[in-house]
Amino acid sequence: MAGSNSDKARAAWRNPGVTPLLMLFILGFCFAIILVLNRVAAENGVPFIPYVFWQSLGACIILLILALTLSSLPPISWAHIRVYIMTSLLNMTIPYLIFAFVAAK
């Protein structure tokens, strides 16, 4: 049984298919365009904290719409909310604040 799962994992690693490669391409494109948009926003005098707030809120709304569409809302408990807050701060908000702050420099 374990060999079967291992063989499937190896096969998936060798031939990932179109979907993961497309997702990787989209992620790379989004990361690159965010850097460019940060620079444009900074050069046009947009304050970086509201800019990052609205950018983060937009991502939150998109994820909420996807979760509602797929009928798979994330669990909501105090322990989960703490993880969501820490993850959003450390993985999105603080890095994007730094990107937006140094974009004009």
mmCIF file of N, CA, C and O in Angstrom:
data_model
loop_
_atom_site.group_PDB
_atom_site.id
_atom_site.type_symbol
_atom_site.label_atom_id
_atom_site.label_comp_id
_atom_site.label_asym_id
_atom_site.label_seq_id
_atom_site.Cartn_x
_atom_site.Cartn_y
_atom_site.Cartn_z
ATOM 1 N N MET A 1 0.819 -1.191 0.000
ATOM 2 C CA MET A 1 0.000 0.000 0.000
ATOM 3 C C MET A 1 0.862 1.253 0.000
ATOM 4 O O MET A 1 0.613 2.176 -0.733
ATOM 5 N N ALA A 2 1.897 1.286 0.878
ATOM 6 C CA ALA A 2 2.759 2.461 0.949
ATOM 7 C C ALA A 2 3.536 2.640 -0.343
ATOM 8 O O ALA A 2 3.784 3.744 -0.780
ATOM 9 N N GLY A 3 3.913 1.514 -0.975
ATOM 10 C CA GLY A 3 4.636 1.593 -2.236
ATOM 11 C C GLY A 3 3.782 2.206 -3.323
ATOM 12 O O GLY A 3 4.258 2.932 -4.175
ATOM 13 N N SER A 4 2.492 1.918 -3.294
ATOM 14 C CA SER A 4 1.566 2.460 -4.273
ATOM 15 C C SER A 4 1.472 3.976 -4.161
ATOM 16 O O SER A 4 1.516 4.688 -5.161
ATOM 17 N N ASN A 5 1.356 4.490 -2.933
ATOM 18 C CA ASN A 5 1.304 5.938 -2.722
ATOM 19 C C ASN A 5 2.616 6.581 -3.117
ATOM 20 O O ASN A 5 2.638 7.674 -3.680
ATOM 21 N N SER A 6 3.716 5.912 -2.815
ATOM 22 C CA SER A 6 5.034 6.441 -3.157
ATOM 23 C C SER A 6 5.206 6.512 -4.671
ATOM 24 O O SER A 6 5.747 7.483 -5.195
ATOM 25 N N ASP A 7 4.737 5.490 -5.376
ATOM 26 C CA ASP A 7 4.843 5.488 -6.836
ATOM 27 C C ASP A 7 3.992 6.593 -7.457
ATOM 28 O O ASP A 7 4.410 7.253 -8.406
ATOM 29 N N LYS A 8 2.808 6.815 -6.889
ATOM 30 C CA LYS A 8 1.942 7.892 -7.392
ATOM 31 C C LYS A 8 2.586 9.260 -7.161
ATOM 32 O O LYS A 8 2.519 10.134 -8.014
ATOM 33 N N ALA A 9 3.229 9.414 -6.003
ATOM 34 C CA ALA A 9 3.884 10.685 -5.701
ATOM 35 C C ALA A 9 5.051 10.923 -6.653
ATOM 36 O O ALA A 9 5.264 12.039 -7.128
ATOM 37 N N ARG A 10 5.820 9.878 -6.921
ATOM 38 C CA ARG A 10 6.947 10.024 -7.861
ATOM 39 C C ARG A 10 6.457 10.365 -9.264
ATOM 40 O O ARG A 10 7.047 11.188 -9.960
ATOM 41 N N ALA A 11 5.370 9.714 -9.693
ATOM 42 C CA ALA A 11 4.819 9.988 -11.021
ATOM 43 C C ALA A 11 4.313 11.422 -11.106
ATOM 44 O O ALA A 11 4.515 12.102 -12.116
ATOM 45 N N ALA A 12 3.664 11.898 -10.062
ATOM 46 C CA ALA A 12 3.168 13.279 -10.054
ATOM 47 C C ALA A 12 4.326 14.267 -10.051
ATOM 48 O O ALA A 12 4.228 15.349 -10.629
ATOM 49 N N TRP A 13 5.422 13.913 -9.408
ATOM 50 C CA TRP A 13 6.587 14.795 -9.372
ATOM 51 C C TRP A 13 7.248 14.877 -10.739
ATOM 52 O O TRP A 13 7.686 15.930 -11.171
ATOM 53 N N ARG A 14 7.311 13.752 -11.456
ATOM 54 C CA ARG A 14 7.941 13.733 -12.780
ATOM 55 C C ARG A 14 7.103 14.471 -13.815
ATOM 56 O O ARG A 14 7.639 15.115 -14.703
ATOM 57 N N ASN A 15 5.786 14.335 -13.731
ATOM 58 C CA ASN A 15 4.894 14.946 -14.713
ATOM 59 C C ASN A 15 3.807 15.718 -13.965
ATOM 60 O O ASN A 15 2.734 15.196 -13.712
ATOM 61 N N PRO A 16 4.079 16.978 -13.613
ATOM 62 C CA PRO A 16 3.127 17.716 -12.780
ATOM 63 C C PRO A 16 1.830 18.079 -13.489
ATOM 64 O O PRO A 16 0.842 18.392 -12.850
ATOM 65 N N GLY A 17 1.806 18.085 -14.787
ATOM 66 C CA GLY A 17 0.594 18.462 -15.497
ATOM 67 C C GLY A 17 0.552 19.963 -15.752
ATOM 68 O O GLY A 17 1.454 20.717 -15.386
ATOM 69 N N VAL A 18 -0.519 20.385 -16.359
ATOM 70 C CA VAL A 18 -0.646 21.777 -16.782
ATOM 71 C C VAL A 18 -1.054 22.691 -15.622
ATOM 72 O O VAL A 18 -0.535 23.798 -15.491
ATOM 73 N N THR A 19 -1.958 22.245 -14.782
ATOM 74 C CA THR A 19 -2.517 23.114 -13.742
ATOM 75 C C THR A 19 -1.463 23.645 -12.778
ATOM 76 O O THR A 19 -1.401 24.858 -12.563
ATOM 77 N N PRO A 20 -0.602 22.802 -12.189
ATOM 78 C CA PRO A 20 0.411 23.365 -11.281
ATOM 79 C C PRO A 20 1.385 24.308 -11.984
ATOM 80 O O PRO A 20 1.784 25.320 -11.410
ATOM 81 N N LEU A 21 1.743 23.997 -13.217
ATOM 82 C CA LEU A 21 2.652 24.883 -13.948
ATOM 83 C C LEU A 21 1.980 26.219 -14.269
ATOM 84 O O LEU A 21 2.608 27.278 -14.179
ATOM 85 N N LEU A 22 0.711 26.184 -14.611
ATOM 86 C CA LEU A 22 -0.036 27.415 -14.872
ATOM 87 C C LEU A 22 -0.151 28.248 -13.599
ATOM 88 O O LEU A 22 0.032 29.472 -13.634
ATOM 89 N N MET A 23 -0.427 27.585 -12.472
ATOM 90 C CA MET A 23 -0.518 28.300 -11.199
ATOM 91 C C MET A 23 0.825 28.931 -10.833
ATOM 92 O O MET A 23 0.868 30.064 -10.335
ATOM 93 N N LEU A 24 1.918 28.231 -11.082
ATOM 94 C CA LEU A 24 3.247 28.775 -10.811
ATOM 95 C C LEU A 24 3.530 29.987 -11.691
ATOM 96 O O LEU A 24 4.062 30.994 -11.228
ATOM 97 N N PHE A 25 3.150 29.924 -12.953
ATOM 98 C CA PHE A 25 3.328 31.049 -13.863
ATOM 99 C C PHE A 25 2.515 32.257 -13.405
ATOM 100 O O PHE A 25 3.014 33.386 -13.376
ATOM 101 N N ILE A 26 1.268 32.027 -13.014
ATOM 102 C CA ILE A 26 0.404 33.123 -12.552
ATOM 103 C C ILE A 26 0.972 33.742 -11.278
ATOM 104 O O ILE A 26 0.978 34.970 -11.124
ATOM 105 N N LEU A 27 1.458 32.912 -10.368
ATOM 106 C CA LEU A 27 2.055 33.422 -9.137
ATOM 107 C C LEU A 27 3.269 34.296 -9.433
ATOM 108 O O LEU A 27 3.421 35.378 -8.876
ATOM 109 N N GLY A 28 4.138 33.839 -10.308
ATOM 110 C CA GLY A 28 5.308 34.630 -10.678
ATOM 111 C C GLY A 28 4.927 35.941 -11.338
ATOM 112 O O GLY A 28 5.513 36.992 -11.058
ATOM 113 N N PHE A 29 3.926 35.895 -12.215
ATOM 114 C CA PHE A 29 3.458 37.115 -12.871
ATOM 115 C C PHE A 29 2.886 38.098 -11.853
ATOM 116 O O PHE A 29 3.189 39.289 -11.896
ATOM 117 N N CYS A 30 2.064 37.590 -10.939
ATOM 118 C CA CYS A 30 1.461 38.468 -9.921
ATOM 119 C C CYS A 30 2.521 39.095 -9.028
ATOM 120 O O CYS A 30 2.435 40.279 -8.698
ATOM 121 N N PHE A 31 3.521 38.314 -8.646
ATOM 122 C CA PHE A 31 4.586 38.857 -7.800
ATOM 123 C C PHE A 31 5.350 39.954 -8.540
ATOM 124 O O PHE A 31 5.643 41.005 -7.977
ATOM 125 N N ALA A 32 5.653 39.734 -9.808
ATOM 126 C CA ALA A 32 6.380 40.732 -10.585
ATOM 127 C C ALA A 32 5.543 41.992 -10.795
ATOM 128 O O ALA A 32 6.055 43.111 -10.671
ATOM 129 N N ILE A 33 4.267 41.839 -11.090
ATOM 130 C CA ILE A 33 3.426 43.005 -11.353
ATOM 131 C C ILE A 33 3.177 43.810 -10.083
ATOM 132 O O ILE A 33 3.034 45.036 -10.143
ATOM 133 N N ILE A 34 3.150 43.139 -8.933
ATOM 134 C CA ILE A 34 2.967 43.869 -7.673
ATOM 135 C C ILE A 34 4.148 44.797 -7.423
ATOM 136 O O ILE A 34 3.980 45.933 -6.976
ATOM 137 N N LEU A 35 5.356 44.340 -7.722
ATOM 138 C CA LEU A 35 6.530 45.198 -7.547
ATOM 139 C C LEU A 35 6.447 46.422 -8.447
ATOM 140 O O LEU A 35 6.754 47.540 -8.023
ATOM 141 N N VAL A 36 6.014 46.221 -9.676
ATOM 142 C CA VAL A 36 5.885 47.343 -10.610
ATOM 143 C C VAL A 36 4.785 48.294 -10.148
ATOM 144 O O VAL A 36 4.965 49.520 -10.149
ATOM 145 N N LEU A 37 3.641 47.748 -9.740
ATOM 146 C CA LEU A 37 2.538 48.600 -9.283
ATOM 147 C C LEU A 37 2.894 49.357 -8.007
ATOM 148 O O LEU A 37 2.457 50.497 -7.822
ATOM 149 N N ASN A 38 3.668 48.733 -7.129
ATOM 150 C CA ASN A 38 4.131 49.446 -5.930
ATOM 151 C C ASN A 38 4.956 50.662 -6.314
ATOM 152 O O ASN A 38 4.813 51.733 -5.732
ATOM 153 N N ARG A 39 5.825 50.495 -7.279
ATOM 154 C CA ARG A 39 6.667 51.618 -7.710
ATOM 155 C C ARG A 39 5.823 52.733 -8.333
ATOM 156 O O ARG A 39 6.021 53.909 -8.056
ATOM 157 N N VAL A 40 4.874 52.354 -9.173
ATOM 158 C CA VAL A 40 4.006 53.351 -9.815
ATOM 159 C C VAL A 40 3.190 54.090 -8.752
ATOM 160 O O VAL A 40 3.063 55.320 -8.798
ATOM 161 N N ALA A 41 2.648 53.348 -7.788
ATOM 162 C CA ALA A 41 1.850 53.979 -6.733
ATOM 163 C C ALA A 41 2.714 54.922 -5.897
ATOM 164 O O ALA A 41 2.285 56.030 -5.562
ATOM 165 N N ALA A 42 3.923 54.504 -5.566
ATOM 166 C CA ALA A 42 4.803 55.345 -4.750
ATOM 167 C C ALA A 42 5.216 56.605 -5.507
ATOM 168 O O ALA A 42 5.272 57.689 -4.918
ATOM 169 N N GLU A 43 5.501 56.472 -6.797
ATOM 170 C CA GLU A 43 5.906 57.643 -7.580
ATOM 171 C C GLU A 43 4.759 58.630 -7.769
ATOM 172 O O GLU A 43 4.989 59.807 -7.995
ATOM 173 N N ASN A 44 3.520 58.156 -7.672
ATOM 174 C CA ASN A 44 2.369 59.035 -7.827
ATOM 175 C C ASN A 44 1.806 59.518 -6.498
ATOM 176 O O ASN A 44 0.717 60.088 -6.447
ATOM 177 N N GLY A 45 2.536 59.286 -5.415
ATOM 178 C CA GLY A 45 2.182 59.847 -4.130
ATOM 179 C C GLY A 45 1.123 59.097 -3.336
ATOM 180 O O GLY A 45 0.538 59.656 -2.410
ATOM 181 N N VAL A 46 0.864 57.846 -3.672
ATOM 182 C CA VAL A 46 -0.108 57.064 -2.906
ATOM 183 C C VAL A 46 0.546 56.650 -1.591
ATOM 184 O O VAL A 46 1.632 56.070 -1.596
ATOM 185 N N PRO A 47 -0.071 56.938 -0.437
ATOM 186 C CA PRO A 47 0.509 56.521 0.839
ATOM 187 C C PRO A 47 0.569 54.997 0.914
ATOM 188 O O PRO A 47 -0.377 54.308 0.526
ATOM 189 N N PHE A 48 1.694 54.466 1.409
ATOM 190 C CA PHE A 48 1.900 53.030 1.320
ATOM 191 C C PHE A 48 1.037 52.215 2.271
ATOM 192 O O PHE A 48 0.658 51.093 1.945
ATOM 193 N N ILE A 49 0.671 52.740 3.428
ATOM 194 C CA ILE A 49 -0.143 51.943 4.367
ATOM 195 C C ILE A 49 -1.573 51.744 3.831
ATOM 196 O O ILE A 49 -2.060 50.612 3.804
ATOM 197 N N PRO A 50 -2.286 52.791 3.388
ATOM 198 C CA PRO A 50 -3.617 52.546 2.800
ATOM 199 C C PRO A 50 -3.547 51.681 1.534
ATOM 200 O O PRO A 50 -4.421 50.850 1.297
ATOM 201 N N TYR A 51 -2.488 51.855 0.757
ATOM 202 C CA TYR A 51 -2.310 51.058 -0.463
ATOM 203 C C TYR A 51 -2.231 49.574 -0.124
ATOM 204 O O TYR A 51 -2.918 48.749 -0.741
ATOM 205 N N VAL A 52 -1.443 49.212 0.869
ATOM 206 C CA VAL A 52 -1.308 47.814 1.274
ATOM 207 C C VAL A 52 -2.604 47.316 1.914
ATOM 208 O O VAL A 52 -3.003 46.172 1.698
ATOM 209 N N PHE A 53 -3.275 48.174 2.675
ATOM 210 C CA PHE A 53 -4.553 47.769 3.282
ATOM 211 C C PHE A 53 -5.563 47.387 2.210
ATOM 212 O O PHE A 53 -6.190 46.327 2.286
ATOM 213 N N TRP A 54 -5.749 48.230 1.206
ATOM 214 C CA TRP A 54 -6.737 47.946 0.174
ATOM 215 C C TRP A 54 -6.328 46.751 -0.677
ATOM 216 O O TRP A 54 -7.173 45.981 -1.130
ATOM 217 N N GLN A 55 -5.035 46.596 -0.881
ATOM 218 C CA GLN A 55 -4.544 45.440 -1.621
ATOM 219 C C GLN A 55 -4.839 44.153 -0.836
ATOM 220 O O GLN A 55 -5.303 43.161 -1.398
ATOM 221 N N SER A 56 -4.609 44.178 0.456
ATOM 222 C CA SER A 56 -4.868 43.013 1.297
ATOM 223 C C SER A 56 -6.367 42.734 1.401
ATOM 224 O O SER A 56 -6.793 41.579 1.377
ATOM 225 N N LEU A 57 -7.172 43.781 1.530
ATOM 226 C CA LEU A 57 -8.616 43.605 1.594
ATOM 227 C C LEU A 57 -9.154 43.012 0.294
ATOM 228 O O LEU A 57 -10.028 42.147 0.309
ATOM 229 N N GLY A 58 -8.610 43.448 -0.827
ATOM 230 C CA GLY A 58 -9.015 42.884 -2.118
ATOM 231 C C GLY A 58 -8.707 41.398 -2.201
ATOM 232 O O GLY A 58 -9.532 40.602 -2.671
ATOM 233 N N ALA A 59 -7.525 41.002 -1.729
ATOM 234 C CA ALA A 59 -7.163 39.579 -1.725
ATOM 235 C C ALA A 59 -8.094 38.793 -0.808
ATOM 236 O O ALA A 59 -8.505 37.675 -1.143
ATOM 237 N N CYS A 60 -8.443 39.388 0.324
ATOM 238 C CA CYS A 60 -9.362 38.733 1.267
ATOM 239 C C CYS A 60 -10.729 38.517 0.629
ATOM 240 O O CYS A 60 -11.329 37.442 0.765
ATOM 241 N N ILE A 61 -11.223 39.504 -0.076
ATOM 242 C CA ILE A 61 -12.538 39.394 -0.720
ATOM 243 C C ILE A 61 -12.511 38.328 -1.811
ATOM 244 O O ILE A 61 -13.444 37.523 -1.931
ATOM 245 N N ILE A 62 -11.438 38.295 -2.593
ATOM 246 C CA ILE A 62 -11.321 37.279 -3.647
ATOM 247 C C ILE A 62 -11.307 35.883 -3.039
ATOM 248 O O ILE A 62 -11.996 34.971 -3.518
ATOM 249 N N LEU A 63 -10.535 35.685 -1.967
ATOM 250 C CA LEU A 63 -10.491 34.379 -1.316
ATOM 251 C C LEU A 63 -11.832 34.005 -0.700
ATOM 252 O O LEU A 63 -12.245 32.840 -0.749
ATOM 253 N N LEU A 64 -12.540 34.979 -0.139
ATOM 254 C CA LEU A 64 -13.854 34.714 0.441
ATOM 255 C C LEU A 64 -14.847 34.303 -0.635
ATOM 256 O O LEU A 64 -15.623 33.352 -0.454
ATOM 257 N N ILE A 65 -14.817 34.971 -1.769
ATOM 258 C CA ILE A 65 -15.696 34.601 -2.881
ATOM 259 C C ILE A 65 -15.386 33.189 -3.370
ATOM 260 O O ILE A 65 -16.288 32.383 -3.620
ATOM 261 N N LEU A 66 -14.099 32.860 -3.500
ATOM 262 C CA LEU A 66 -13.725 31.506 -3.911
ATOM 263 C C LEU A 66 -14.191 30.469 -2.896
ATOM 264 O O LEU A 66 -14.689 29.399 -3.263
ATOM 265 N N ALA A 67 -14.017 30.764 -1.609
ATOM 266 C CA ALA A 67 -14.437 29.824 -0.568
ATOM 267 C C ALA A 67 -15.953 29.628 -0.590
ATOM 268 O O ALA A 67 -16.447 28.507 -0.435
ATOM 269 N N LEU A 68 -16.704 30.706 -0.769
ATOM 270 C CA LEU A 68 -18.163 30.585 -0.839
ATOM 271 C C LEU A 68 -18.602 29.829 -2.089
ATOM 272 O O LEU A 68 -19.545 29.038 -2.048
ATOM 273 N N THR A 69 -17.913 30.075 -3.195
ATOM 274 C CA THR A 69 -18.235 29.385 -4.436
ATOM 275 C C THR A 69 -17.985 27.885 -4.309
ATOM 276 O O THR A 69 -18.765 27.074 -4.792
ATOM 277 N N LEU A 70 -16.898 27.524 -3.667
ATOM 278 C CA LEU A 70 -16.547 26.111 -3.507
ATOM 279 C C LEU A 70 -17.184 25.479 -2.273
ATOM 280 O O LEU A 70 -16.955 24.305 -1.990
ATOM 281 N N SER A 71 -17.973 26.240 -1.531
ATOM 282 C CA SER A 71 -18.631 25.775 -0.297
ATOM 283 C C SER A 71 -17.649 25.173 0.689
ATOM 284 O O SER A 71 -17.907 24.123 1.274
ATOM 285 N N SER A 72 -16.516 25.832 0.860
ATOM 286 C CA SER A 72 -15.506 25.319 1.797
ATOM 287 C C SER A 72 -14.909 26.474 2.586
ATOM 288 O O SER A 72 -13.751 26.830 2.417
ATOM 289 N N LEU A 73 -15.735 27.070 3.429
ATOM 290 C CA LEU A 73 -15.242 28.148 4.280
ATOM 291 C C LEU A 73 -14.235 27.594 5.283
ATOM 292 O O LEU A 73 -14.385 26.459 5.749
ATOM 293 N N PRO A 74 -13.231 28.367 5.622
ATOM 294 C CA PRO A 74 -12.262 27.883 6.607
ATOM 295 C C PRO A 74 -12.893 27.815 7.992
ATOM 296 O O PRO A 74 -13.865 28.524 8.287
ATOM 297 N N PRO A 75 -12.354 26.964 8.872
ATOM 298 C CA PRO A 75 -12.889 26.878 10.227
ATOM 299 C C PRO A 75 -12.701 28.195 10.978
ATOM 300 O O PRO A 75 -11.698 28.884 10.798
ATOM 301 N N ILE A 76 -13.676 28.535 11.797
ATOM 302 C CA ILE A 76 -13.612 29.777 12.562
ATOM 303 C C ILE A 76 -13.701 29.443 14.045
ATOM 304 O O ILE A 76 -14.764 29.110 14.555
ATOM 305 N N SER A 77 -12.570 29.493 14.693
ATOM 306 C CA SER A 77 -12.483 29.369 16.148
ATOM 307 C C SER A 77 -11.368 30.312 16.585
ATOM 308 O O SER A 77 -10.626 30.840 15.747
ATOM 309 N N TRP A 78 -11.249 30.540 17.861
ATOM 310 C CA TRP A 78 -10.233 31.475 18.330
ATOM 311 C C TRP A 78 -8.830 31.018 17.925
ATOM 312 O O TRP A 78 -8.009 31.822 17.514
ATOM 313 N N ALA A 79 -8.561 29.728 18.009
ATOM 314 C CA ALA A 79 -7.245 29.204 17.629
ATOM 315 C C ALA A 79 -6.991 29.432 16.136
ATOM 316 O O ALA A 79 -5.891 29.839 15.742
ATOM 317 N N HIS A 80 -7.996 29.206 15.298
ATOM 318 C CA HIS A 80 -7.835 29.426 13.868
ATOM 319 C C HIS A 80 -7.660 30.907 13.552
ATOM 320 O O HIS A 80 -6.840 31.275 12.707
ATOM 321 N N ILE A 81 -8.414 31.755 14.206
ATOM 322 C CA ILE A 81 -8.319 33.196 13.955
ATOM 323 C C ILE A 81 -6.922 33.710 14.300
ATOM 324 O O ILE A 81 -6.353 34.528 13.570
ATOM 325 N N ARG A 82 -6.341 33.221 15.399
ATOM 326 C CA ARG A 82 -4.973 33.633 15.751
ATOM 327 C C ARG A 82 -3.982 33.217 14.667
ATOM 328 O O ARG A 82 -3.095 33.992 14.302
ATOM 329 N N VAL A 83 -4.137 32.006 14.135
ATOM 330 C CA VAL A 83 -3.256 31.548 13.058
ATOM 331 C C VAL A 83 -3.462 32.403 11.812
ATOM 332 O O VAL A 83 -2.495 32.795 11.147
ATOM 333 N N TYR A 84 -4.707 32.716 11.468
ATOM 334 C CA TYR A 84 -4.991 33.548 10.298
ATOM 335 C C TYR A 84 -4.356 34.930 10.440
ATOM 336 O O TYR A 84 -3.769 35.459 9.486
ATOM 337 N N ILE A 85 -4.462 35.513 11.619
ATOM 338 C CA ILE A 85 -3.893 36.851 11.842
ATOM 339 C C ILE A 85 -2.370 36.819 11.726
ATOM 340 O O ILE A 85 -1.774 37.653 11.042
ATOM 341 N N MET A 86 -1.743 35.865 12.384
ATOM 342 C CA MET A 86 -0.279 35.783 12.334
ATOM 343 C C MET A 86 0.212 35.482 10.923
ATOM 344 O O MET A 86 1.190 36.059 10.455
ATOM 345 N N THR A 87 -0.484 34.588 10.225
ATOM 346 C CA THR A 87 -0.093 34.258 8.857
ATOM 347 C C THR A 87 -0.242 35.468 7.946
ATOM 348 O O THR A 87 0.635 35.746 7.126
ATOM 349 N N SER A 88 -1.338 36.195 8.082
ATOM 350 C CA SER A 88 -1.535 37.365 7.221
ATOM 351 C C SER A 88 -0.506 38.454 7.519
ATOM 352 O O SER A 88 -0.021 39.111 6.606
ATOM 353 N N LEU A 89 -0.175 38.630 8.787
ATOM 354 C CA LEU A 89 0.818 39.652 9.127
ATOM 355 C C LEU A 89 2.208 39.278 8.631
ATOM 356 O O LEU A 89 2.894 40.087 8.011
ATOM 357 N N LEU A 90 2.623 38.049 8.907
ATOM 358 C CA LEU A 90 3.991 37.645 8.585
ATOM 359 C C LEU A 90 4.205 37.317 7.108
ATOM 360 O O LEU A 90 5.310 37.501 6.586
ATOM 361 N N ASN A 91 3.166 36.835 6.430
ATOM 362 C CA ASN A 91 3.351 36.401 5.046
ATOM 363 C C ASN A 91 2.853 37.382 4.001
ATOM 364 O O ASN A 91 3.212 37.258 2.839
ATOM 365 N N MET A 92 2.022 38.342 4.408
ATOM 366 C CA MET A 92 1.511 39.262 3.401
ATOM 367 C C MET A 92 1.674 40.714 3.797
ATOM 368 O O MET A 92 2.290 41.490 3.076
ATOM 369 N N THR A 93 1.132 41.103 4.900
ATOM 370 C CA THR A 93 1.060 42.520 5.246
ATOM 371 C C THR A 93 2.435 43.133 5.463
ATOM 372 O O THR A 93 2.761 44.164 4.858
ATOM 373 N N ILE A 94 3.250 42.557 6.311
ATOM 374 C CA ILE A 94 4.563 43.139 6.605
ATOM 375 C C ILE A 94 5.469 43.136 5.370
ATOM 376 O O ILE A 94 6.066 44.172 5.045
ATOM 377 N N PRO A 95 5.574 42.026 4.612
ATOM 378 C CA PRO A 95 6.409 42.090 3.399
ATOM 379 C C PRO A 95 5.914 43.122 2.389
ATOM 380 O O PRO A 95 6.716 43.842 1.791
ATOM 381 N N TYR A 96 4.589 43.217 2.196
ATOM 382 C CA TYR A 96 4.083 44.195 1.234
ATOM 383 C C TYR A 96 4.237 45.624 1.738
ATOM 384 O O TYR A 96 4.422 46.546 0.940
ATOM 385 N N LEU A 97 4.156 45.823 3.036
ATOM 386 C CA LEU A 97 4.461 47.152 3.585
ATOM 387 C C LEU A 97 5.898 47.541 3.271
ATOM 388 O O LEU A 97 6.182 48.679 2.871
ATOM 389 N N ILE A 98 6.804 46.609 3.440
ATOM 390 C CA ILE A 98 8.218 46.882 3.147
ATOM 391 C C ILE A 98 8.400 47.145 1.658
ATOM 392 O O ILE A 98 9.078 48.102 1.266
ATOM 393 N N PHE A 99 7.789 46.305 0.792
ATOM 394 C CA PHE A 99 7.885 46.520 -0.656
ATOM 395 C C PHE A 99 7.358 47.900 -1.040
ATOM 396 O O PHE A 99 7.987 48.617 -1.823
ATOM 397 N N ALA A 100 6.210 48.265 -0.507
ATOM 398 C CA ALA A 100 5.604 49.550 -0.863
ATOM 399 C C ALA A 100 6.415 50.717 -0.328
ATOM 400 O O ALA A 100 6.515 51.760 -0.966
ATOM 401 N N PHE A 101 7.024 50.545 0.849
ATOM 402 C CA PHE A 101 7.816 51.624 1.442
ATOM 403 C C PHE A 101 9.090 51.882 0.642
ATOM 404 O O PHE A 101 9.456 53.030 0.409
ATOM 405 N N VAL A 102 9.767 50.831 0.216
ATOM 406 C CA VAL A 102 11.040 51.012 -0.488
ATOM 407 C C VAL A 102 10.869 51.147 -2.003
ATOM 408 O O VAL A 102 11.855 51.337 -2.708
ATOM 409 N N ALA A 103 9.640 51.065 -2.502
ATOM 410 C CA ALA A 103 9.418 51.093 -3.955
ATOM 411 C C ALA A 103 9.907 52.380 -4.592
ATOM 412 O O ALA A 103 10.446 52.357 -5.697
ATOM 413 N N ALA A 104 9.728 53.492 -3.931
ATOM 414 C CA ALA A 104 10.129 54.775 -4.525
ATOM 415 C C ALA A 104 11.604 55.057 -4.365
ATOM 416 O O ALA A 104 12.122 56.008 -4.932
ATOM 417 N N LYS A 105 12.300 54.258 -3.605
ATOM 418 C CA LYS A 105 13.707 54.526 -3.305
ATOM 419 C C LYS A 105 14.638 53.823 -4.252
ATOM 420 O O LYS A 105 14.449 52.882 -4.845
#
